[in-house]
PDB file of C-alpha atoms in Angstrom:
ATOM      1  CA  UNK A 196     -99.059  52.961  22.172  1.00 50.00           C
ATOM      2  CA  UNK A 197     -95.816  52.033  24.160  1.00 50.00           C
ATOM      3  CA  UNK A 198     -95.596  48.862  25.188  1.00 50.00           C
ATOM      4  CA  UNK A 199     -94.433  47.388  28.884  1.00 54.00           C
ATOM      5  CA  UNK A 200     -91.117  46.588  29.610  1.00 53.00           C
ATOM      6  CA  UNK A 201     -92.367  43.477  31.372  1.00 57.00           C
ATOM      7  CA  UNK A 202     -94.116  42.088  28.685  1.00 57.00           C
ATOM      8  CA  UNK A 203     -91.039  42.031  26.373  1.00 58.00           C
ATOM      9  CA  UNK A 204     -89.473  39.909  29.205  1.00 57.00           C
ATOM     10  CA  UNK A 205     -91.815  37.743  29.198  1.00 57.00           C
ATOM     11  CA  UNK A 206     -91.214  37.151  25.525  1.00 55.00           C
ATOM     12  CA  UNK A 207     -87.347  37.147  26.231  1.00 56.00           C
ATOM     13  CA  UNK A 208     -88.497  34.215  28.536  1.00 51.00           C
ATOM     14  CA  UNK A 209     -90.551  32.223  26.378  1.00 54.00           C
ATOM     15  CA  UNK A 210     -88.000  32.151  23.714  1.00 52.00           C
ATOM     16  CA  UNK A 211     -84.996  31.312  26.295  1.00 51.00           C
ATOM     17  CA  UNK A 212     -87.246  28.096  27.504  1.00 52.00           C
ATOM     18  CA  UNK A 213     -88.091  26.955  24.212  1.00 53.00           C
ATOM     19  CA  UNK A 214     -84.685  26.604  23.093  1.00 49.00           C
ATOM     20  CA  UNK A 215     -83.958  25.038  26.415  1.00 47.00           C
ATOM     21  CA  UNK A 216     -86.731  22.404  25.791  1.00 44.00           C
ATOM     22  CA  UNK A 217     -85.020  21.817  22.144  1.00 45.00           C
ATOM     23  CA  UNK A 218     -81.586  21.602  23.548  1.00 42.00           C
ATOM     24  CA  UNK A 219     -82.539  19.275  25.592  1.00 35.00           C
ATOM     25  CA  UNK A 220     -84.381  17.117  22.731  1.00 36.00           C
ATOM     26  CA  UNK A 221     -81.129  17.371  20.677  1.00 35.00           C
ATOM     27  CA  UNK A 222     -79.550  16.001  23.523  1.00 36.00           C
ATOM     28  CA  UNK A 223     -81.718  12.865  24.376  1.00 34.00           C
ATOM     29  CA  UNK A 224     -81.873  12.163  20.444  1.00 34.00           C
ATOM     30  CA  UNK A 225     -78.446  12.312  20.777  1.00 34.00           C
ATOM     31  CA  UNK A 226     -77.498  10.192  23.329  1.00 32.00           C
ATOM     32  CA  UNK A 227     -80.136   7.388  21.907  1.00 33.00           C
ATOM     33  CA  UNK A 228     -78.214   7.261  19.010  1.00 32.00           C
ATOM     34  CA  UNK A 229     -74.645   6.822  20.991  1.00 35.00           C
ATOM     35  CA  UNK A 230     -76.233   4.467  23.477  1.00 38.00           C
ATOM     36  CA  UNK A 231     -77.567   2.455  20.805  1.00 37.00           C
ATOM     37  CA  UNK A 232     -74.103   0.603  20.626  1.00 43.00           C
ATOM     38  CA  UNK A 233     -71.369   1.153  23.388  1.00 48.00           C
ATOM     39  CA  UNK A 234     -68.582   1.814  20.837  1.00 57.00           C
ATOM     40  CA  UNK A 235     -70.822   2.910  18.225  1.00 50.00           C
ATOM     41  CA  UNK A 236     -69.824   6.510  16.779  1.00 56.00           C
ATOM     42  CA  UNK A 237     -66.851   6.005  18.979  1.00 76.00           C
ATOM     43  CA  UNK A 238     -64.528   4.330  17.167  1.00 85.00           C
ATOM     44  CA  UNK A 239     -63.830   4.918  13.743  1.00 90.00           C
ATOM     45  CA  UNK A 240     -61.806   3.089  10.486  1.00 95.00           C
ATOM     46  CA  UNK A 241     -58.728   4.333   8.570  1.00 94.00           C
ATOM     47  CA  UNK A 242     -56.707   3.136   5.456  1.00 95.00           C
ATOM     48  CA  UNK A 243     -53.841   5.247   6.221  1.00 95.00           C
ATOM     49  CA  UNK A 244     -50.661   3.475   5.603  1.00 96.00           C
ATOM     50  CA  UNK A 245     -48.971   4.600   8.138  1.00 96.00           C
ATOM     51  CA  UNK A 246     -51.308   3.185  10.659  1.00 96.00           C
ATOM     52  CA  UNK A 247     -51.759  -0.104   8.686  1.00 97.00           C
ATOM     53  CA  UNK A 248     -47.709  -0.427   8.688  1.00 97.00           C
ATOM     54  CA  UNK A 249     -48.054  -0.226  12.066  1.00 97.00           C
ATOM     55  CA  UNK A 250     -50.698  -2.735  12.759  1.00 97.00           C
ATOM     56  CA  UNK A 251     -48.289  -5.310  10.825  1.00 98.00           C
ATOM     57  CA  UNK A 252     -45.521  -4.812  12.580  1.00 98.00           C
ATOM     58  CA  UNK A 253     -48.150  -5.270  16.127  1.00 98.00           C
ATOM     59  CA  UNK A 254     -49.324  -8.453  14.374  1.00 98.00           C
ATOM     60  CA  UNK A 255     -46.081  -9.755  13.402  1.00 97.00           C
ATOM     61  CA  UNK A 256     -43.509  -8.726  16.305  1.00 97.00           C
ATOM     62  CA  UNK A 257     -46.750  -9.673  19.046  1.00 97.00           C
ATOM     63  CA  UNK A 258     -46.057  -6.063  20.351  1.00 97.00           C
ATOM     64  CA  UNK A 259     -49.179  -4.424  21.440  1.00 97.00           C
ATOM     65  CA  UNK A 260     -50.077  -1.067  21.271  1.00 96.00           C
ATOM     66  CA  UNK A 261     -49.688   0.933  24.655  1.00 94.00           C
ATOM     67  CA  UNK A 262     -53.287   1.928  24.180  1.00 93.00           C
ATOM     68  CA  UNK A 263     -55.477   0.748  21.776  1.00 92.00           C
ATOM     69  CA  UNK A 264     -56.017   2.953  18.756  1.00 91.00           C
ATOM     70  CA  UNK A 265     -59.312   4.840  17.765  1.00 88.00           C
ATOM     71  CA  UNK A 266     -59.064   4.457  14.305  1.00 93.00           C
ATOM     72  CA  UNK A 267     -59.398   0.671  13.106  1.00 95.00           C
ATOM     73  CA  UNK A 268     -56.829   0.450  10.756  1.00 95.00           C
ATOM     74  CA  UNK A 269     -57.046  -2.125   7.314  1.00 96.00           C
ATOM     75  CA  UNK A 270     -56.111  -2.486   3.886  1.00 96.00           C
ATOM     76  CA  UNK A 271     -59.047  -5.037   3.056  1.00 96.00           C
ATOM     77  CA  UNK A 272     -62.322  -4.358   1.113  1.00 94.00           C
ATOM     78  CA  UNK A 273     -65.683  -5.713   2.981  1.00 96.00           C
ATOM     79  CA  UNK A 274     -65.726  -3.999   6.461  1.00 96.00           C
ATOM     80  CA  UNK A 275     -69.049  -3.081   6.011  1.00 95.00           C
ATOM     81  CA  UNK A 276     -70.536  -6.310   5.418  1.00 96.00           C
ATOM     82  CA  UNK A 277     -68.663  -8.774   7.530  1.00 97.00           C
ATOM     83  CA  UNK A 278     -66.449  -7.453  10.756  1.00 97.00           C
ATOM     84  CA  UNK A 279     -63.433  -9.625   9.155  1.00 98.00           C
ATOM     85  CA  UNK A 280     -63.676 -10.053   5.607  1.00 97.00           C
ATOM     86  CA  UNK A 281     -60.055 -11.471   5.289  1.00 96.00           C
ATOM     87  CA  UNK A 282     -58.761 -15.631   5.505  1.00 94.00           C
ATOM     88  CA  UNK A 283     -56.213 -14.550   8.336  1.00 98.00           C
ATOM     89  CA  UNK A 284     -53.642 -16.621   9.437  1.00 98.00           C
ATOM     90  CA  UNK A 285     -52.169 -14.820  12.787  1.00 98.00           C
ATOM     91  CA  UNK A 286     -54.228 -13.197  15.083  1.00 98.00           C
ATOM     92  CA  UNK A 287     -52.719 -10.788  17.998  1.00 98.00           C
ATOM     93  CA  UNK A 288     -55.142  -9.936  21.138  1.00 98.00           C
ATOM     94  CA  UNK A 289     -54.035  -7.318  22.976  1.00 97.00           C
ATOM     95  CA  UNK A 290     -55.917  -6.857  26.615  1.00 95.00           C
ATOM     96  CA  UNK A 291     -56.305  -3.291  28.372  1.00 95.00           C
ATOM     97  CA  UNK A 292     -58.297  -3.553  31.713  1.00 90.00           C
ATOM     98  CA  UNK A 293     -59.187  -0.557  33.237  1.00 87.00           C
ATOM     99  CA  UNK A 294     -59.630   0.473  36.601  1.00 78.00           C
ATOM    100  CA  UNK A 295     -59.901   4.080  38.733  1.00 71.00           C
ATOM    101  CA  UNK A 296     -58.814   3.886  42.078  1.00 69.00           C
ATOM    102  CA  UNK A 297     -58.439   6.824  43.861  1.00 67.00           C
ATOM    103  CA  UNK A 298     -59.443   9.061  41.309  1.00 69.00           C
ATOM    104  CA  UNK A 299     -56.496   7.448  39.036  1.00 72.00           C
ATOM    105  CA  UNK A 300     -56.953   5.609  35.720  1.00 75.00           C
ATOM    106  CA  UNK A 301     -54.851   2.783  35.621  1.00 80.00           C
ATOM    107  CA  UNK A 302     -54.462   0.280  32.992  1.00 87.00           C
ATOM    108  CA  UNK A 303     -52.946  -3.756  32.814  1.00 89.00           C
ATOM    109  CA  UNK A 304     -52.257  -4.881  29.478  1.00 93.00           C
ATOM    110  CA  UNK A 305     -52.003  -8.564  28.600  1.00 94.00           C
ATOM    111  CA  UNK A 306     -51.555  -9.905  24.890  1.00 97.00           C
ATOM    112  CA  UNK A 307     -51.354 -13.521  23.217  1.00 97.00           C
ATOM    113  CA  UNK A 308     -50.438 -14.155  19.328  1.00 98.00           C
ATOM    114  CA  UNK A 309     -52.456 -17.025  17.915  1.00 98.00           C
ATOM    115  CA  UNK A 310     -51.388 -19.212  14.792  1.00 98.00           C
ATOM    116  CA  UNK A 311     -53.819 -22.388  15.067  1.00 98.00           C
ATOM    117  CA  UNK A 312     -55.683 -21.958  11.820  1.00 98.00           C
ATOM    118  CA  UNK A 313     -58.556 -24.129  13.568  1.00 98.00           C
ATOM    119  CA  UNK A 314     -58.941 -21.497  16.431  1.00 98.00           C
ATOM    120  CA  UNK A 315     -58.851 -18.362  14.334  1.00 98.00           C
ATOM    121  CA  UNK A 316     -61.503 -19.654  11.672  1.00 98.00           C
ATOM    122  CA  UNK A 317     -63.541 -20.418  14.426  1.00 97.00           C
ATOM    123  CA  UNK A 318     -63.033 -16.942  16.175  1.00 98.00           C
ATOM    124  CA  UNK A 319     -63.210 -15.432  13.287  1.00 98.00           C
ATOM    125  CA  UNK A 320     -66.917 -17.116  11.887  1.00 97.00           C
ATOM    126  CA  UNK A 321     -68.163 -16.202  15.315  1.00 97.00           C
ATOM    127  CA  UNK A 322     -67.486 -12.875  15.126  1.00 98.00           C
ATOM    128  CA  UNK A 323     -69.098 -12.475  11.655  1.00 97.00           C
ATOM    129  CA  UNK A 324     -72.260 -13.998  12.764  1.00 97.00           C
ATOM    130  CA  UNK A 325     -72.955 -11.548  15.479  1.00 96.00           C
ATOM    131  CA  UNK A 326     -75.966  -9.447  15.262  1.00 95.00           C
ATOM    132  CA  UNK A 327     -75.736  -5.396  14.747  1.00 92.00           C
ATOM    133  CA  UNK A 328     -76.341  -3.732  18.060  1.00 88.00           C
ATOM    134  CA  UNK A 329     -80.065  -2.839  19.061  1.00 85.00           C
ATOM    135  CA  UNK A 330     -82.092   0.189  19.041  1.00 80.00           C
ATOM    136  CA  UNK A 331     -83.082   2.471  21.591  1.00 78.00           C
ATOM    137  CA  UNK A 332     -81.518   3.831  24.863  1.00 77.00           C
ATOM    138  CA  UNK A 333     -80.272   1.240  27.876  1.00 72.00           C
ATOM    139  CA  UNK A 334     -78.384   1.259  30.533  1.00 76.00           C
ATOM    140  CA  UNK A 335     -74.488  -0.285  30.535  1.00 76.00           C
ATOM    141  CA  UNK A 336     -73.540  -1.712  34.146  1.00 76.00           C
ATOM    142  CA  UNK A 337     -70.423  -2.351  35.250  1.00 77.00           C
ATOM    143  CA  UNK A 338     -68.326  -0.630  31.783  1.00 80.00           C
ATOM    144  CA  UNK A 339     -65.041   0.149  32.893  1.00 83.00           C
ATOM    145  CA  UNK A 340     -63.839   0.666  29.480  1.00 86.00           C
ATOM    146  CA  UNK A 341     -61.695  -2.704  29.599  1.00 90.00           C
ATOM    147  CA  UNK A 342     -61.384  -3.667  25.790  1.00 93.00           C
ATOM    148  CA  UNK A 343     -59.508  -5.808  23.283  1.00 96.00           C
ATOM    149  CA  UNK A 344     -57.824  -5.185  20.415  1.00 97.00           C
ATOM    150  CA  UNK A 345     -57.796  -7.943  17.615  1.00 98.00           C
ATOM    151  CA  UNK A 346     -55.132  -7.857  14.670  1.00 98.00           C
ATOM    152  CA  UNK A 347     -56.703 -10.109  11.788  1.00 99.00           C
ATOM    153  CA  UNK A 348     -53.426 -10.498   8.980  1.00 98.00           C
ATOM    154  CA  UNK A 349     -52.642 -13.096   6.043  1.00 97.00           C
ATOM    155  CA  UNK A 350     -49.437 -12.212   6.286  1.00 96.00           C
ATOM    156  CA  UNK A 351     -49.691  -9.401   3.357  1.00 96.00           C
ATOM    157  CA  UNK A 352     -53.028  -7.542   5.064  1.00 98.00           C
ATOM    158  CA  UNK A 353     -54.764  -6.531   8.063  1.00 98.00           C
ATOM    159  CA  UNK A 354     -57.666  -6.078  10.081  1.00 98.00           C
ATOM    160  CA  UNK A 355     -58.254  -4.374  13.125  1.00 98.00           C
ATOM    161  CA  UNK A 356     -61.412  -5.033  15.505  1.00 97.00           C
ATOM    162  CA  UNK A 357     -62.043  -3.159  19.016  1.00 96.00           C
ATOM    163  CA  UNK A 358     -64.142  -5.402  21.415  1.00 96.00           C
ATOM    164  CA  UNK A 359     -65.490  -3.857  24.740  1.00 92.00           C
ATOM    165  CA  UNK A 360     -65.373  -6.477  27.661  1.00 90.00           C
ATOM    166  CA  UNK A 361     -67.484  -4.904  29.575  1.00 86.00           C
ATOM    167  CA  UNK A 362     -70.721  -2.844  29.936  1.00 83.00           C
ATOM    168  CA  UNK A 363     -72.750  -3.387  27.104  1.00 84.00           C
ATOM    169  CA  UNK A 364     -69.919  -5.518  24.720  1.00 89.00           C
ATOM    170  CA  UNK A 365     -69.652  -5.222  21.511  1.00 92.00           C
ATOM    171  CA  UNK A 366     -66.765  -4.924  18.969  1.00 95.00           C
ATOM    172  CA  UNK A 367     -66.512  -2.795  15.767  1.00 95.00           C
ATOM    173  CA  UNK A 368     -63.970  -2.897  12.937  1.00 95.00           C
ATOM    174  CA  UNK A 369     -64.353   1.238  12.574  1.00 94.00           C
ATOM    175  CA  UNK A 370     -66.948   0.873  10.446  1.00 94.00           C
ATOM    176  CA  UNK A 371     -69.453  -2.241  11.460  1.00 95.00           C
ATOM    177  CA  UNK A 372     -70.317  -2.813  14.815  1.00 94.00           C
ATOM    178  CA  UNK A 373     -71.612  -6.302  16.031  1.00 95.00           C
ATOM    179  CA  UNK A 374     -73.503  -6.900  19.396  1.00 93.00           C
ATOM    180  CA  UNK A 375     -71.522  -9.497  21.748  1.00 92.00           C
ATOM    181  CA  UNK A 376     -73.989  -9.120  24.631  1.00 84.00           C
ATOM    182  CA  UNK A 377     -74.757 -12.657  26.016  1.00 79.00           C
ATOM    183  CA  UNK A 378     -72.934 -14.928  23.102  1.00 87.00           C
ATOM    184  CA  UNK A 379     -70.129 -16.753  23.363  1.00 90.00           C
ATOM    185  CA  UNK A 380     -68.245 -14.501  22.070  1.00 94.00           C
ATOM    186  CA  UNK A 381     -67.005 -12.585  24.906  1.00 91.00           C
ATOM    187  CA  UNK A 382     -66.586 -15.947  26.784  1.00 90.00           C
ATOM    188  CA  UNK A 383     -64.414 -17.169  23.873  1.00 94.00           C
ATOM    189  CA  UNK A 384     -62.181 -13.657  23.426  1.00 95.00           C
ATOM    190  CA  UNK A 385     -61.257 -14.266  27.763  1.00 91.00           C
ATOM    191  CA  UNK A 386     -60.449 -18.153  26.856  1.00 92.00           C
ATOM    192  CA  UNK A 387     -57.629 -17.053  24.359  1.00 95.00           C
ATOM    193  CA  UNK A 388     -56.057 -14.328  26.212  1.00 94.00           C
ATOM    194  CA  UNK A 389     -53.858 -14.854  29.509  1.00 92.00           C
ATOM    195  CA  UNK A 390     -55.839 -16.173  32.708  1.00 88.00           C
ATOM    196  CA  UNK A 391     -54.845 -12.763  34.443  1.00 89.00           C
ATOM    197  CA  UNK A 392     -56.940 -10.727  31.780  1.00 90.00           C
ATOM    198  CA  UNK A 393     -59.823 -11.993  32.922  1.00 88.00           C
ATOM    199  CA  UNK A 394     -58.631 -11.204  36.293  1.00 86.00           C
ATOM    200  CA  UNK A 395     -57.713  -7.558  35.615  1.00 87.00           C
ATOM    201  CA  UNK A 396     -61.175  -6.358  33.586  1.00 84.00           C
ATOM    202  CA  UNK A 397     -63.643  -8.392  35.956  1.00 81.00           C
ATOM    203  CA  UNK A 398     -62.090  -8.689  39.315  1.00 76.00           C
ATOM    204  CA  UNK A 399     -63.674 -11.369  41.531  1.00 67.00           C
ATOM    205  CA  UNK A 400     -66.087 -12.664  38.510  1.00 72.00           C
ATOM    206  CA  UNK A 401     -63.935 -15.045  36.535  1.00 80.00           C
ATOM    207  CA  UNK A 402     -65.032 -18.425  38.621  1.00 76.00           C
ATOM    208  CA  UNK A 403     -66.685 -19.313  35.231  1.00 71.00           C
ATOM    209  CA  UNK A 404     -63.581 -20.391  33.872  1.00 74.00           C
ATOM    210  CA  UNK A 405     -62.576 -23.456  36.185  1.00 67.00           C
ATOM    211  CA  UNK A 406     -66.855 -24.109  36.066  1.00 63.00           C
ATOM    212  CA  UNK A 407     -66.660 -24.741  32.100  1.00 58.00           C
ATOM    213  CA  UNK A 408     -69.305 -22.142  31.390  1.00 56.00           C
ATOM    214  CA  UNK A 409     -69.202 -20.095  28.100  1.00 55.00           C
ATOM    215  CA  UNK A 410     -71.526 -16.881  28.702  1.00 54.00           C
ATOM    216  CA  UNK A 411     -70.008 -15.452  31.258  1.00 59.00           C
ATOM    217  CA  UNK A 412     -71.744 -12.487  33.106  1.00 51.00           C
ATOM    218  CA  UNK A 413     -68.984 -10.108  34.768  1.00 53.00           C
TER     219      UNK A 413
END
């Protein structure tokens, strides 16, 4: 018995549309997992020498990248339990604010070096106690991709962190991610760079500086 051309279509049909449907599964799952921290599975940590010579010399000289790197470089053991494991004595913050305007992607960079022992333990402890980044799927208003990079050194070794200023903030060492979201983190990474930092990544929302607040909402 021969069987109708239309019928094997129909087949043809089904089988397109269910692997739609599970393409589109893959997808969401996916995205959930990538939206589950803004620079989760982003950003990523090396121990390449090369790159960790070069993050000493940033620290050291106070010469910022022109764009910060993807992979956080270090030379340190503990990543993965604490975002900076090491008793650093210089910290470099280097600011990129981005902005599109007229479909062109600018950037203003900003940077500060910081030596006060008092300020980086206390930077540095706050970091550390920040929570890993939710579960689940949400929404991030307002990301622009403005971000800072943070050189942690002793003088001997390094640590680099990337912290997202915007959207849904968090900052990662390449390997542990902690959730900024309302802390005082983000407030306290805008008090140590340059007044125009805030300026360039948030625009018209930096009145919470002069107010004395220290969760600011951009």
């Amino acid at each position: 018995m021969a069987r109708r051309p239309g019928g094997r279509r129909r087949l043809r049909l089904k089988l397109w549309q269910e692997a739609l449907a599970l393409a589109v599964v893959v997808a969401a799952v996916l995205w959930g997992i990538h939206a589950s921290g803004w620079l989760n599975g982003n950003v990523t940590q090396t121990q390449d020498p090369s790159a960790v010579a070069a993050a000493l010399t940033a620290v050291r000289t106070g010469r910022c990248p022109a764009e910060p790197p993807k992979d956080q470089a270090t030379d340190v053991y503990g990543t993965g339990d604490v975002l900076e494991p090491l008793t650093a004595n210089r910290l470099l913050l280097c600011g990129y604010a981005y902005w599109a305007s007229n479909g062109t992607r600018t950037v203003q960079r900003t940077s500060r070096v910081i030596t006060d022992q008092a300020t980086i333990n206390g930077f540095r402890s706050a970091l550390n106690a920040l929570p890993t980044p939710p579960g689940g799927t949400y929404e991030c208003p307002n990301d622009t991709g403005s971000a800072a990079l943070e050189i942690f050194t002793d003088g001997g070794h390094e640590v680099e962190l990337l912290q997202a200023v915007t959207g849904c903030q968090s900052v990662t060492n390449g390997v542990r991610e902690g959730w900024v979201g309302t802390s005082q983190v983000g407030g306290e990474l805008i008090r140590l760079l340059p007044p125009s930092f805030c300026t360039d990544a948030w625009r018209d929302s930096c009145s919470w500086l002069s107010q004395g607040s220290r969760t600011p909402q951009p």
